[in-house]
CSV table of C-alpha atoms in Angstrom, one decimal:
chain,number,residue,atom,x,y,z
A,1,MET,CA,-8.0,-18.0,9.4
A,2,PRO,CA,-5.4,-17.3,6.7
A,3,ARG,CA,-6.6,-15.5,3.6
A,4,THR,CA,-9.6,-14.0,5.5
A,5,GLN,CA,-10.5,-10.6,4.2
A,6,ILE,CA,-9.9,-7.7,6.7
A,7,ALA,CA,-12.5,-4.9,6.9
A,8,PRO,CA,-10.9,-1.5,7.4
A,9,PHE,CA,-12.3,0.9,10.0
A,10,ALA,CA,-15.0,3.2,8.6
A,11,GLY,CA,-13.5,6.5,7.3
A,12,ILE,CA,-9.9,5.3,7.3
A,13,THR,CA,-7.9,4.5,4.2
A,14,PRO,CA,-5.1,2.1,4.9
A,15,TYR,CA,-1.6,3.1,3.7
A,16,ALA,CA,0.1,1.2,0.9
A,17,ALA,CA,1.5,-2.1,2.1
A,18,GLY,CA,5.0,-3.1,1.3
A,19,ASP,CA,6.7,0.1,2.3
A,20,VAL,CA,10.3,-0.7,3.3
A,21,GLY,CA,10.5,-1.3,7.1
A,22,THR,CA,6.8,-1.3,7.7
A,23,ALA,CA,4.4,-4.1,8.6
A,24,THR,CA,0.6,-4.0,8.0
A,25,MET,CA,-1.3,-5.5,10.9
A,26,ALA,CA,-5.0,-6.1,11.7
A,27,LEU,CA,-6.6,-5.7,15.1
A,28,ILE,CA,-8.6,-8.8,15.7
A,29,SER,CA,-10.7,-10.1,18.6
A,30,VAL,CA,-11.2,-13.8,19.2
A,31,GLU,CA,-13.8,-15.1,21.5
A,32,ARG,CA,-12.5,-18.3,23.2
A,33,ALA,CA,-15.0,-20.8,24.4
A,34,THR,CA,-15.4,-24.5,25.0
A,35,GLN,CA,-18.0,-26.5,23.1
A,36,VAL,CA,-20.1,-28.4,25.5
A,37,LEU,CA,-22.3,-31.3,24.5
A,38,ARG,CA,-25.1,-32.3,26.9
A,39,VAL,CA,-27.2,-35.4,26.6
A,40,ARG,CA,-30.5,-35.1,28.3
A,41,ALA,CA,-32.4,-37.9,30.1
A,42,ASP,CA,-34.7,-38.2,27.1
A,43,GLY,CA,-31.8,-38.6,24.7
A,44,ARG,CA,-31.9,-35.1,23.3
A,45,ARG,CA,-28.5,-33.5,22.7
A,46,GLU,CA,-27.7,-29.9,23.2
A,47,ILE,CA,-24.6,-28.1,22.1
A,48,ALA,CA,-23.6,-24.9,23.9
A,49,TRP,CA,-20.5,-22.7,24.0
A,50,GLU,CA,-19.3,-21.7,27.5
A,51,GLU,CA,-16.6,-19.2,28.1
A,52,ASP,CA,-15.5,-20.4,31.5
A,53,TYR,CA,-16.1,-24.1,31.3
A,54,PHE,CA,-12.5,-25.1,31.8
A,55,GLU,CA,-11.3,-21.9,33.4
A,56,SER,CA,-8.3,-23.4,35.0
A,57,PHE,CA,-7.0,-24.9,31.7
A,58,GLY,CA,-6.4,-21.8,29.8
A,59,ASP,CA,-7.7,-18.5,28.6
A,60,SER,CA,-11.3,-17.8,28.0
A,61,GLY,CA,-13.4,-14.8,27.0
A,62,THR,CA,-12.5,-12.3,24.3
A,63,GLN,CA,-8.8,-11.7,23.5
A,64,TRP,CA,-7.5,-9.0,21.2
A,65,SER,CA,-4.3,-9.1,19.2
A,66,LEU,CA,-2.5,-7.6,16.2
A,67,ILE,CA,-1.8,-10.1,13.4
A,68,PRO,CA,0.1,-9.7,10.1
A,69,VAL,CA,-1.9,-9.1,6.9
A,70,ASP,CA,-1.0,-9.0,3.2
A,71,PRO,CA,-2.5,-7.0,0.3
A,72,SER,CA,-5.1,-9.0,-1.7
A,73,PRO,CA,-5.3,-9.0,-5.5
A,74,ASP,CA,-8.3,-6.6,-5.3
A,75,GLY,CA,-6.5,-4.0,-3.3
A,76,ARG,CA,-7.8,-4.9,0.1
A,77,PHE,CA,-6.0,-6.8,2.9
A,78,ILE,CA,-6.2,-10.4,4.0
A,79,VAL,CA,-4.8,-12.4,7.0
A,80,ALA,CA,-1.3,-13.5,6.1
A,81,ASP,CA,-0.8,-17.2,5.2
A,82,GLY,CA,0.4,-19.4,8.0
A,83,SER,CA,-0.2,-19.3,11.7
A,84,TRP,CA,1.2,-16.6,13.8
A,85,ALA,CA,2.0,-16.7,17.5
A,86,THR,CA,2.7,-13.9,19.9
A,87,GLY,CA,6.4,-13.1,19.8
A,88,GLY,CA,6.6,-11.4,23.2
A,89,TYR,CA,5.9,-7.9,21.8
A,90,GLN,CA,3.0,-5.8,22.8
A,91,ALA,CA,1.6,-2.7,21.1
A,92,VAL,CA,-0.1,0.3,22.6
A,93,LEU,CA,-3.2,1.1,20.5
A,94,THR,CA,-3.9,4.6,19.5
A,95,ARG,CA,-6.8,6.5,20.8
A,96,SER,CA,-8.5,6.6,17.3
A,97,THR,CA,-8.1,2.8,17.1
A,98,ILE,CA,-9.7,2.3,20.5
A,99,ASP,CA,-12.5,4.6,19.4
A,100,HIS,CA,-13.1,2.4,16.3
A,101,ALA,CA,-12.9,-0.9,18.3
A,102,PRO,CA,-15.0,-0.6,21.4
A,103,GLY,CA,-14.0,-3.1,24.1
A,104,ALA,CA,-10.4,-3.3,22.9
A,105,PRO,CA,-7.8,-2.9,25.6
A,106,THR,CA,-5.1,-0.2,25.5
A,107,VAL,CA,-2.3,-2.8,25.1
A,108,VAL,CA,-2.5,-5.9,22.9
A,109,ALA,CA,-0.2,-8.8,21.9
A,110,VAL,CA,1.6,-8.6,18.6
A,111,HIS,CA,1.4,-11.9,16.7
A,112,ASN,CA,4.5,-11.9,14.5
A,113,SER,CA,6.2,-15.2,15.0
A,114,SER,CA,5.6,-18.4,13.1
A,115,PRO,CA,4.9,-21.2,15.6
A,116,TYR,CA,6.4,-23.7,13.1
A,117,THR,CA,9.8,-22.0,12.5
A,118,GLY,CA,10.1,-19.5,15.3
A,119,CYS,CA,10.9,-16.9,12.7
A,120,LYS,CA,9.6,-13.3,12.9
A,121,ARG,CA,7.6,-11.9,10.0
A,122,TRP,CA,9.7,-8.8,9.9
């Protein structure tokens, strides 16, 4: 979600945002699932989230990506305004990043394109 605050990895101080030619990105994971509503014979309703409910209709499970962030007024970072789609670029994560983010793949998609305008963030 835009404006969501980003937590830095423990023991790592992010560099200053806004340096010419640099982009500050956050590594995020999104768990994709389908909300399933079941109505039991006695009328009770149950809501569950299932990862592979519509497996043939798209991606499910946990997906990792890099998304643009902006500095917040309190000196931290927040998810940049707007929605960002993958622009066809991929990034190789550093060993230290993978150590801080267990389960992250070695290569992740870079979300740097606005799906509304098609423009790149940088």
